[in-house]
mmCIF file of C-alpha atoms and ligand atoms in Angstrom:
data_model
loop_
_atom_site.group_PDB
_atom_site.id
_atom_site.type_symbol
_atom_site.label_atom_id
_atom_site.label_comp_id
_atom_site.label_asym_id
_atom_site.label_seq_id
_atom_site.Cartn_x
_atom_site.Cartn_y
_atom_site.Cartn_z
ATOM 1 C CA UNK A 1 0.000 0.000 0.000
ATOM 2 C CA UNK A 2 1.131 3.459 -0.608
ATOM 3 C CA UNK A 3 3.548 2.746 -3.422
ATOM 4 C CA UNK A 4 2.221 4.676 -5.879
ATOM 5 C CA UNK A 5 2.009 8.132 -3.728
ATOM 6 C CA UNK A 6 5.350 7.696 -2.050
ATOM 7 C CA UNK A 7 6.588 7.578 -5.423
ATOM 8 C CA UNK A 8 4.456 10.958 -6.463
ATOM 9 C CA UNK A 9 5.921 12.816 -3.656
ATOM 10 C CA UNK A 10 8.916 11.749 -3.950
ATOM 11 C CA UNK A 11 9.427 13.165 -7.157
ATOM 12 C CA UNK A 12 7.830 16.301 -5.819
ATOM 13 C CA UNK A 13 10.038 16.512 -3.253
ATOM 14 C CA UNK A 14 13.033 15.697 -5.762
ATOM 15 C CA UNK A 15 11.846 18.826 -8.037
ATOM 16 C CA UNK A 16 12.333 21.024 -5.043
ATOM 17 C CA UNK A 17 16.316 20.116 -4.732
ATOM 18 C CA UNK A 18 18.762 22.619 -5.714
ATOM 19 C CA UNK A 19 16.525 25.289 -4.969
ATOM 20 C CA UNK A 20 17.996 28.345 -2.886
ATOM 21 C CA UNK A 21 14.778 29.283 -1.624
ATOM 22 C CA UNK A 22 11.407 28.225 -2.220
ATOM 23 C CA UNK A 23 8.899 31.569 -3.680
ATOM 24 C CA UNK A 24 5.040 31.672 -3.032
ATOM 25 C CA UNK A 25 4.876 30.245 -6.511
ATOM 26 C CA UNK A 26 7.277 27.151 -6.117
ATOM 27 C CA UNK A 27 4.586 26.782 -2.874
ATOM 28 C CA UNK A 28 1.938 27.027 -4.642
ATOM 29 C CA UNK A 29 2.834 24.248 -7.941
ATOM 30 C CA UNK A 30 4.358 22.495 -4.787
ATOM 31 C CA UNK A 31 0.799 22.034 -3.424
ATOM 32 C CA UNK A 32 -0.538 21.765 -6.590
ATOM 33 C CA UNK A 33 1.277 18.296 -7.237
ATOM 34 C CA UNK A 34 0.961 17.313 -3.679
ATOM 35 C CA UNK A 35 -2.917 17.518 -3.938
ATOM 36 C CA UNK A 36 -2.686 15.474 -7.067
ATOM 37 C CA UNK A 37 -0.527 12.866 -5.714
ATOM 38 C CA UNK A 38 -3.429 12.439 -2.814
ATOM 39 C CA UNK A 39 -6.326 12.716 -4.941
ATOM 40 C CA UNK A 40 -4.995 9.500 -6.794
ATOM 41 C CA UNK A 41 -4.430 7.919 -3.829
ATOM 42 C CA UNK A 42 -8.140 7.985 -2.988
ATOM 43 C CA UNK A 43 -7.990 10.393 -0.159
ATOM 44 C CA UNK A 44 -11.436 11.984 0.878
ATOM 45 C CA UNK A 45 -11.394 15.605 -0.648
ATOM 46 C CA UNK A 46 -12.173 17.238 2.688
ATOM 47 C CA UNK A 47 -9.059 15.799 3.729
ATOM 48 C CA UNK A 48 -7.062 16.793 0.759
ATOM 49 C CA UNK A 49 -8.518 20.577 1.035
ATOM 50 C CA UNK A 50 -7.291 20.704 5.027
ATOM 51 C CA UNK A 51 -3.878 19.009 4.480
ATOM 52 C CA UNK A 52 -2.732 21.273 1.346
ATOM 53 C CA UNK A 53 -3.737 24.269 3.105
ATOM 54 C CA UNK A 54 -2.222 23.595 6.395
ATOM 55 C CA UNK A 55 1.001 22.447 4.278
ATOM 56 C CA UNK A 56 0.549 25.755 2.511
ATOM 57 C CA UNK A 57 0.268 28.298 5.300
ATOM 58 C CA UNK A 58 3.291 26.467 6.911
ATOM 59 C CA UNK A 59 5.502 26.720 4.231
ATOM 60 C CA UNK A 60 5.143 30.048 3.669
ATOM 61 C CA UNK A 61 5.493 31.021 7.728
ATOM 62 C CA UNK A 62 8.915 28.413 7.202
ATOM 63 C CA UNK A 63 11.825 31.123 8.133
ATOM 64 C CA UNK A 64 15.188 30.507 5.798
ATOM 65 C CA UNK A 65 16.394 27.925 7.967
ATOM 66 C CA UNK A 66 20.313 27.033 8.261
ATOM 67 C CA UNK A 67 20.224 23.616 8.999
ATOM 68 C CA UNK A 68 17.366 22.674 6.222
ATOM 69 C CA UNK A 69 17.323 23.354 2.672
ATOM 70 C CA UNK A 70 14.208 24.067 1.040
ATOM 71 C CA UNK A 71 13.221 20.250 0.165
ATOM 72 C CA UNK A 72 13.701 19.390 3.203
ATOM 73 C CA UNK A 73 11.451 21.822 5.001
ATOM 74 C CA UNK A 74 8.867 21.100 2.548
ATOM 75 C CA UNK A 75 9.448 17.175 3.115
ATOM 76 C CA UNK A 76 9.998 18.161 7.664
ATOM 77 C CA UNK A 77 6.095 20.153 7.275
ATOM 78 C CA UNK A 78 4.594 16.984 4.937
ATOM 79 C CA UNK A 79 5.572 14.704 7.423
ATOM 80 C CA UNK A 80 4.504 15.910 10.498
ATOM 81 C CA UNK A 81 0.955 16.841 8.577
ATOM 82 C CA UNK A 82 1.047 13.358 7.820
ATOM 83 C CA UNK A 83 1.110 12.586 11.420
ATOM 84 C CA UNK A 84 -1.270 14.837 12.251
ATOM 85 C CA UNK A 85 -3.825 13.301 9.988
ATOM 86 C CA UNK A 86 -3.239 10.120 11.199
ATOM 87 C CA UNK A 87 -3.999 11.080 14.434
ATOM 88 C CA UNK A 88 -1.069 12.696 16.142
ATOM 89 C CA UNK A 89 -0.204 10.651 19.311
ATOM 90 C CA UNK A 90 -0.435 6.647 19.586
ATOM 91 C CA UNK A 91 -3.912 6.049 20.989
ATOM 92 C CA UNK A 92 -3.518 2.905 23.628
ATOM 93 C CA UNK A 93 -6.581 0.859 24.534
ATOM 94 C CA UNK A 94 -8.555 1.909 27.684
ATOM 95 C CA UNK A 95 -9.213 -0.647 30.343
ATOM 96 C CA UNK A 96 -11.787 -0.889 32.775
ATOM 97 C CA UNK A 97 -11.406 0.092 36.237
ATOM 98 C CA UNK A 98 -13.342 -2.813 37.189
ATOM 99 C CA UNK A 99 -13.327 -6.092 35.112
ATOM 100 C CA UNK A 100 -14.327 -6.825 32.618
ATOM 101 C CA UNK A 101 -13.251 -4.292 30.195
ATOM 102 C CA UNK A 102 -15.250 -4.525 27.296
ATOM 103 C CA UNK A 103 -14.227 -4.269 23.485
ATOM 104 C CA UNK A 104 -17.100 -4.116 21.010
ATOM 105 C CA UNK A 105 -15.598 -5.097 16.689
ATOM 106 C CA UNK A 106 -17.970 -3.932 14.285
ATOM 107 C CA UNK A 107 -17.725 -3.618 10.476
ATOM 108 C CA UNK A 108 -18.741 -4.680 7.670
ATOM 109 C CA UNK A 109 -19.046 -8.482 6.634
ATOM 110 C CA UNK A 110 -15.596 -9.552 5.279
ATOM 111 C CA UNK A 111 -13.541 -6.548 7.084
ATOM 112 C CA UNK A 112 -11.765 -8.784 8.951
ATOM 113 C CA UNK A 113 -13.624 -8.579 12.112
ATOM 114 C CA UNK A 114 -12.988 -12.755 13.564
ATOM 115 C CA UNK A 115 -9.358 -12.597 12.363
ATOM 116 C CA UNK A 116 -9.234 -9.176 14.585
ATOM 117 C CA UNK A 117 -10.708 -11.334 17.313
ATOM 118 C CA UNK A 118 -8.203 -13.801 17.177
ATOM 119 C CA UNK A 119 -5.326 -11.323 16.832
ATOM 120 C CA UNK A 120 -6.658 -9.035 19.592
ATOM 121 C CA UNK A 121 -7.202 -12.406 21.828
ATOM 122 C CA UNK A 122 -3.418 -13.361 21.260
ATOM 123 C CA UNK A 123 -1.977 -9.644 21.791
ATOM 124 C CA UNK A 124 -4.157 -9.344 24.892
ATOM 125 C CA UNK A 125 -2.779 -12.645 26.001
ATOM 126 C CA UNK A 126 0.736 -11.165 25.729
ATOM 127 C CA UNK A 127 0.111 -8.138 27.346
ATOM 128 C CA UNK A 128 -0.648 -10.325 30.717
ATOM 129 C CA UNK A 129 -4.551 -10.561 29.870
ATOM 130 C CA UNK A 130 -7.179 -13.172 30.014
ATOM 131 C CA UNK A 131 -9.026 -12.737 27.045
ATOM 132 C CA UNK A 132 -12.292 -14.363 26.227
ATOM 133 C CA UNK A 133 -13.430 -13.880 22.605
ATOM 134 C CA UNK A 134 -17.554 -13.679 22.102
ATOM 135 C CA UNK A 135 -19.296 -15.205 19.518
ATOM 136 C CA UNK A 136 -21.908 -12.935 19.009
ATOM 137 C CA UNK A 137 -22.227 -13.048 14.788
ATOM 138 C CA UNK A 138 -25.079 -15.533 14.530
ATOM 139 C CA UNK A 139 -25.656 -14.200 10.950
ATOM 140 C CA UNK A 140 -22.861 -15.832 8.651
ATOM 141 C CA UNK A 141 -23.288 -19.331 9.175
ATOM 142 C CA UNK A 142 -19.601 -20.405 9.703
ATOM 143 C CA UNK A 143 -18.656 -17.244 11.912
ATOM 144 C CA UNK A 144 -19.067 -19.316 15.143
ATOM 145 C CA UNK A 145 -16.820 -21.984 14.065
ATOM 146 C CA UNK A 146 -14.152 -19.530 12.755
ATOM 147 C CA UNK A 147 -14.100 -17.449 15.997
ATOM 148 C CA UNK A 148 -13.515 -20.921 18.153
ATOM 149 C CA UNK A 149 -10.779 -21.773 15.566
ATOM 150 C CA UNK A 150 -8.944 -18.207 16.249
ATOM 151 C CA UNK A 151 -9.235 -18.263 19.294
ATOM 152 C CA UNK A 152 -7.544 -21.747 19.331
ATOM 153 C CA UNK A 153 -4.724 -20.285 17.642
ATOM 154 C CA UNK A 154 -4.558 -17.870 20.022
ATOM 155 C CA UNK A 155 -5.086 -19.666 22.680
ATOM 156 C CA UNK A 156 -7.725 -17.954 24.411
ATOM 157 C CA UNK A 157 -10.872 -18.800 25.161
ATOM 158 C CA UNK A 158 -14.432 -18.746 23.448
ATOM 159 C CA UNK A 159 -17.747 -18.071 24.252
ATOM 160 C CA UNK A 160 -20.459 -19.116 22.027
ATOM 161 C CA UNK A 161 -24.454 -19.911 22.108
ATOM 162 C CA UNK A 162 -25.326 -23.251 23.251
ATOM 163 C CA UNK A 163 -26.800 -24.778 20.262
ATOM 164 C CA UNK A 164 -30.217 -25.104 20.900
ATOM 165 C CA UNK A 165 -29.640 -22.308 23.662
ATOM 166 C CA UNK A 166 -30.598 -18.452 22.585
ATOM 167 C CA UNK A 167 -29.261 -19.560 19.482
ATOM 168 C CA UNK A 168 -30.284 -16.767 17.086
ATOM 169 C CA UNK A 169 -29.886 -13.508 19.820
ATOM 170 C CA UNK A 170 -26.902 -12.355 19.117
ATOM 171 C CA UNK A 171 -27.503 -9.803 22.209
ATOM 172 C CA UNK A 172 -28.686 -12.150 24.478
ATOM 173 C CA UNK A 173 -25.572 -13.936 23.673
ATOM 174 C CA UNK A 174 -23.073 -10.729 24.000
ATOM 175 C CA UNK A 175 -24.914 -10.299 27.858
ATOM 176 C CA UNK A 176 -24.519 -13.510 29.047
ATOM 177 C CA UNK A 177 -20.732 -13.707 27.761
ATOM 178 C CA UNK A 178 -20.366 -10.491 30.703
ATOM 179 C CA UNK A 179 -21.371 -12.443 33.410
ATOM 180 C CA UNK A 180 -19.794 -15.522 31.950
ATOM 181 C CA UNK A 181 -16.377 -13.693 32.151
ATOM 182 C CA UNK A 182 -16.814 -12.507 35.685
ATOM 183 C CA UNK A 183 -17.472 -15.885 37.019
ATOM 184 C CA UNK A 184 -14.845 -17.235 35.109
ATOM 185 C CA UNK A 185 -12.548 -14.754 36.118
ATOM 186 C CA UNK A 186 -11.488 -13.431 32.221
ATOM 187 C CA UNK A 187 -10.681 -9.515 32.358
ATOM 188 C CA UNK A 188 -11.169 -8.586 28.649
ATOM 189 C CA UNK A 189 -14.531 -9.603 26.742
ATOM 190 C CA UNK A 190 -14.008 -8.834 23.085
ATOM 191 C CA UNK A 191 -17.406 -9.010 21.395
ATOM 192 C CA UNK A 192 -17.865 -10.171 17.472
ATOM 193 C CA UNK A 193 -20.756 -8.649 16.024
ATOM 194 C CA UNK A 194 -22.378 -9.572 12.479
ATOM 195 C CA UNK A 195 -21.833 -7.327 9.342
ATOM 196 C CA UNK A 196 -23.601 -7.384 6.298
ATOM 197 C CA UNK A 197 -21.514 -6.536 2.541
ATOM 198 C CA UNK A 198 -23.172 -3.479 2.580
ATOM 199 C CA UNK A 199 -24.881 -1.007 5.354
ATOM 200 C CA UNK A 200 -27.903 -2.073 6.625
ATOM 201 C CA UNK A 201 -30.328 -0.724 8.831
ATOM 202 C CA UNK A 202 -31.279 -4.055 10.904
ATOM 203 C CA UNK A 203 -27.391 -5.253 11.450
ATOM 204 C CA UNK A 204 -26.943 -1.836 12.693
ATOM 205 C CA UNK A 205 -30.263 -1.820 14.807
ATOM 206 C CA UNK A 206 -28.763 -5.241 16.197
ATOM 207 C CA UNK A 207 -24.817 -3.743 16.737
ATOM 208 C CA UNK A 208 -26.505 -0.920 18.929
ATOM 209 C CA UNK A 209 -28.839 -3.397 20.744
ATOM 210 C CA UNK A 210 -25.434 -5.318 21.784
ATOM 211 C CA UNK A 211 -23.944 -1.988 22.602
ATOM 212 C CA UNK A 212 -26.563 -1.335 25.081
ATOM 213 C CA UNK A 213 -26.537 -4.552 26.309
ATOM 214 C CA UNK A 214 -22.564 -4.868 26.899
ATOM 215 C CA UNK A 215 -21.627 -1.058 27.429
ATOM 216 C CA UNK A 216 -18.518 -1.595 25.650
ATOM 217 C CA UNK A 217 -15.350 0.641 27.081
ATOM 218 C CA UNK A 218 -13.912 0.578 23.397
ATOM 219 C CA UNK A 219 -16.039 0.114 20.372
ATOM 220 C CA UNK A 220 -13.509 -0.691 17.180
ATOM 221 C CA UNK A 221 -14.767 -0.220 13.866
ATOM 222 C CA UNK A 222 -13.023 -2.558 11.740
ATOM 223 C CA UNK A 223 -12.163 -1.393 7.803
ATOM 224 C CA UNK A 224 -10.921 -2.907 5.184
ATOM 225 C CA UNK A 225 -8.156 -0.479 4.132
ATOM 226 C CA UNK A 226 -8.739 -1.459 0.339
ATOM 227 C CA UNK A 227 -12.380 -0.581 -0.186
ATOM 228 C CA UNK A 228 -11.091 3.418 -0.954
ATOM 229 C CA UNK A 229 -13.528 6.041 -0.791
ATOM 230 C CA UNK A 230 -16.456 3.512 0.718
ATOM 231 C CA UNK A 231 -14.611 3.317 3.781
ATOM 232 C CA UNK A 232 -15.561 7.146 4.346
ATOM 233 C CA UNK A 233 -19.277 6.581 3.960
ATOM 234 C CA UNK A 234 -18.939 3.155 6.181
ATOM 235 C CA UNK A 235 -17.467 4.822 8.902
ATOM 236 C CA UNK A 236 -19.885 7.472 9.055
ATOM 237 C CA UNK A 237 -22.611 5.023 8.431
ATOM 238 C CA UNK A 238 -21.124 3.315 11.593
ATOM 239 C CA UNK A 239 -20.282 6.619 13.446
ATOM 240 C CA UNK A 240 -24.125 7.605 13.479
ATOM 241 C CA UNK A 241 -25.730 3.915 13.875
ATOM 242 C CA UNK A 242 -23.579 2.186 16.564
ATOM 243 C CA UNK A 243 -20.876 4.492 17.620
ATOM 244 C CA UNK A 244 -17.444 4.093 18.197
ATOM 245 C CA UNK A 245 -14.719 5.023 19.522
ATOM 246 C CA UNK A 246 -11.134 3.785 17.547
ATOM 247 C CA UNK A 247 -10.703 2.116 14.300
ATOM 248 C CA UNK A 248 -8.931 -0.723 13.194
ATOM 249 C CA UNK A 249 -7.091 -0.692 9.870
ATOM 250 C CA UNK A 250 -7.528 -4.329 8.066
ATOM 251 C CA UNK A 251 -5.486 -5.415 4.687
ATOM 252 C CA UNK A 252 -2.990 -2.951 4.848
ATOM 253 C CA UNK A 253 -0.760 -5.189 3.226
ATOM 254 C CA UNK A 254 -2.792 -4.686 0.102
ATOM 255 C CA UNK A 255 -2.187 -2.836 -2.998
ATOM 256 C CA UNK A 256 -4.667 -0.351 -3.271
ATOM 257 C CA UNK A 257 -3.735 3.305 -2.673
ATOM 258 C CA UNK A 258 -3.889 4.061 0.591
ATOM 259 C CA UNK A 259 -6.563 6.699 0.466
ATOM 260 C CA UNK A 260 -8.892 5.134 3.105
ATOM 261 C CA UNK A 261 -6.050 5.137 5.692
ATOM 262 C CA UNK A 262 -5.242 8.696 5.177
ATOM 263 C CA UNK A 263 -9.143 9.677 5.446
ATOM 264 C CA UNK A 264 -10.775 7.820 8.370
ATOM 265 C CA UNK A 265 -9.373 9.887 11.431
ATOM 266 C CA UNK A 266 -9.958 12.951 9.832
ATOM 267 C CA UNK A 267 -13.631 12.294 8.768
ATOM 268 C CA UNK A 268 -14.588 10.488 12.003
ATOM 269 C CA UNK A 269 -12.566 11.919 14.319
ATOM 270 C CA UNK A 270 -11.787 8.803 15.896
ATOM 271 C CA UNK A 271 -8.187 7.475 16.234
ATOM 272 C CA UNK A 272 -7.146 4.789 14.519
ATOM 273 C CA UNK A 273 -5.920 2.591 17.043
ATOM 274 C CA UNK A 274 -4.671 -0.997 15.678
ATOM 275 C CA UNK A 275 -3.283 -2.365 12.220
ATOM 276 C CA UNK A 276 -3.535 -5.591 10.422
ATOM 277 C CA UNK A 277 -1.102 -6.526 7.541
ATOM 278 C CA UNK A 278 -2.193 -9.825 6.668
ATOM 279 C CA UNK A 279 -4.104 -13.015 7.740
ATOM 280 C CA UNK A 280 -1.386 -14.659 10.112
ATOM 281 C CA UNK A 281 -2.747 -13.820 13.938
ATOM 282 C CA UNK A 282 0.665 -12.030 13.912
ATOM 283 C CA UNK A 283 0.131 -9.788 11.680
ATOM 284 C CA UNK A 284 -0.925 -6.989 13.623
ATOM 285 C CA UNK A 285 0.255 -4.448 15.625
ATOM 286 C CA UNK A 286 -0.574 -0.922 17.293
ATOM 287 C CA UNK A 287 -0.925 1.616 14.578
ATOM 288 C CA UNK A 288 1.666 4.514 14.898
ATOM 289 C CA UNK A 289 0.897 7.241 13.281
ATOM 290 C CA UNK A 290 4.299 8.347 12.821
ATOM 291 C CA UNK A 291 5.584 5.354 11.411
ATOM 292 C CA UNK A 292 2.904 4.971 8.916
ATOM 293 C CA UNK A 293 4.389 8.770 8.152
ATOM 294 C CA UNK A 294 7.763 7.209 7.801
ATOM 295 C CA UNK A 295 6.496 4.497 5.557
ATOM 296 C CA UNK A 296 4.272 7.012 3.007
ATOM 297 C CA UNK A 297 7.669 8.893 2.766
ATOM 298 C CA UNK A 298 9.834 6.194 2.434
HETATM 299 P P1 LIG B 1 -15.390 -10.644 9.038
HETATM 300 O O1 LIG B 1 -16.473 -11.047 8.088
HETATM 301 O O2 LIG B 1 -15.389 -9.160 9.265
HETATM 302 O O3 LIG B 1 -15.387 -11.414 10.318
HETATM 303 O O4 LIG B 1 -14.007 -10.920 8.275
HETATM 304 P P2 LIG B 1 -12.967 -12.141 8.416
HETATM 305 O O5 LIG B 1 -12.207 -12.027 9.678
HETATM 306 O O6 LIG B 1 -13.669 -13.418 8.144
HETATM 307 O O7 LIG B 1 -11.959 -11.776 7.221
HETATM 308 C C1 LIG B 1 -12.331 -11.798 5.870
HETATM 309 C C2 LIG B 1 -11.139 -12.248 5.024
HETATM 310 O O8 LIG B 1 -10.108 -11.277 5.090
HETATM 311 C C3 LIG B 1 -10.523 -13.554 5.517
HETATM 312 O O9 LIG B 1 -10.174 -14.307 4.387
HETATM 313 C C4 LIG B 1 -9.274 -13.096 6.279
HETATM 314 O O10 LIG B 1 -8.252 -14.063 6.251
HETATM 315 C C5 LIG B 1 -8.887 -11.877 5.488
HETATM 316 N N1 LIG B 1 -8.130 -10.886 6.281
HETATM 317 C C6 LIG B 1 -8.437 -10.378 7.502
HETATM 318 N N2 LIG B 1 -7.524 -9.449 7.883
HETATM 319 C C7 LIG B 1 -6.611 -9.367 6.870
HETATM 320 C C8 LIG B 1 -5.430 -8.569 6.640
HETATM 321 O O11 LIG B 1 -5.018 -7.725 7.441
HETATM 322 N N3 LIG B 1 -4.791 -8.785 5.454
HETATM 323 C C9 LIG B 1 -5.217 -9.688 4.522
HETATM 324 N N4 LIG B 1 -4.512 -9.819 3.398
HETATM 325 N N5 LIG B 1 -6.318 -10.429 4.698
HETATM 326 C C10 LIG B 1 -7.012 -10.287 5.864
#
């Protein structure tokens, strides 16, 4: 991900060597091509519109600076806008004061919500947790079965309907798997909820009814990093129907442009708060906001 506009601002950047000193209208075709290079990645174009002109109004406040040539300052202020869109600071999970803390996935079907289960269960597990991983998509029939084979890799353990045994309420299931964890002595519940391939109004009627019923302490929406410019409308889809409060990044080892990463904090105004790069359980990792700078740089 990302190739193609680290390799359109890096030739931005390398038009900008040699110069002495950068005028309003070197700025100015400066933006011009950085805008460009983000509109082909698929960045929202409220985004777009806010980064160029913060990058603009800094670069021409930039006093002639010893230590930096021009390209450099241009490349210093793109990078730490970067960051900013991305969300600035790491955002760490928030735990409970009293167990168990609560994390609520929800996303669309396919996002990568069980695999997030199983990769949350196992970092949770090495952060000195007791995870238990809740089985509350009753929609796909094979989600149940997939979440008790994550969490097998894991390691951690499952809760899942009964069969025969409020099979079918997914929230009846998500507030039994509370009490379950207190008697068993688990101090994380992370809830899987159902998603549909596209929005829909009675998988999000059902995502708030587990809300309610759980009162998560984090809810994550989970995105697929390659679905572009949908992930915008998703998230706001999700923002105003369930709620939530951090965002996981999915398939950012993908090729697609990058476009939905650079948008989602920005339009939601939720961090983004984990990343997944593949399908291995290990393949994930706190997102950084700086280092996904670093990588969009090169
Ligand atoms: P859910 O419907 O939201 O629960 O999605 P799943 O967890 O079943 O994931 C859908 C597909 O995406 C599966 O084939 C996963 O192996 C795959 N997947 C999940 N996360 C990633 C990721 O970060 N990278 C890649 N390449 N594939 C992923």
């Amino acid at each position: 991900m990302f190739e193609t506009l680290s390799d359109r601002l890096d030739k931005v950047f390398t038009g900008l060597r040699g110069k002495g000193r950068l005028t309003d209208a070197d700025i100015d075709a400066t933006a011009r091509e950085i805008r460009i290079a983000l509109l082909e990645a698929d960045v929202a174009l409220p985004v777009v519109r806010a980064f160029i002109a913060a990058v603009k109004e800094r670069a021409r406040g930039a006093a002639v600076s010893q230590a930096l040539n021009p390209a450099q300052q241009v490349i210093k202020i793109v990078n730490e806008e970067l960051i900013e869109i991305l969300g600035g600071e790491t955002r760490r999970l928030r735990y409970a004061k009293q167990s168990p803390t609560v994390i609520m996935l929800a996303g669309l079907q396919g996002s990568g919500k069980t695999t997030l289960a199983g990769k949350l269960g196992r970092w949770l597990r090495a952060q000195g947790h007791t995870p238990l991983l809740v089985a509350a998509d009753l929609q796909r029939p094979n989600a149940v079965n997939q979440l008790s084979i994550v969490a097998g890799q894991a390691g951690v353990d499952v809760f899942a309907p009964e069969p025969g045994n409020g099979v079918g309420d997914p929230i009846r299931v998500a507030a039994d798997s509370i009490e379950h964890a207190r008697r068993t002595m688990h101090d994380v519940v992370v809830v899987d909820t159902a998603g549909r391939l596209g929005i829909d109004a009675e998988l999000m009627a059902q995502a708030a009814g587990i809300r309610d019923a759980v009162q998560p302490d984090e809810t994550l929406f989970v995105v697929d990093a390659m679905i572009g410019q949908d992930a915008v409308t998703t998230a706001e889809a999700f923002r105003d129907g369930v709620g939530f409060s951090g965002v996981v990044l999915t398939k950012l080892d993908g090729d697609a442009r990058g476009g939905a990463a650079l948008s989602v904090r920005y339009v939601t105004g939720q961090p983004i708060m984990f990343a997944s790069t593949g399908e291995k359980l290990t393949d994930f990792d706190v997102f950084h906001p700086e280092r996904m700078a670093s990588r969009i740089l090169g």
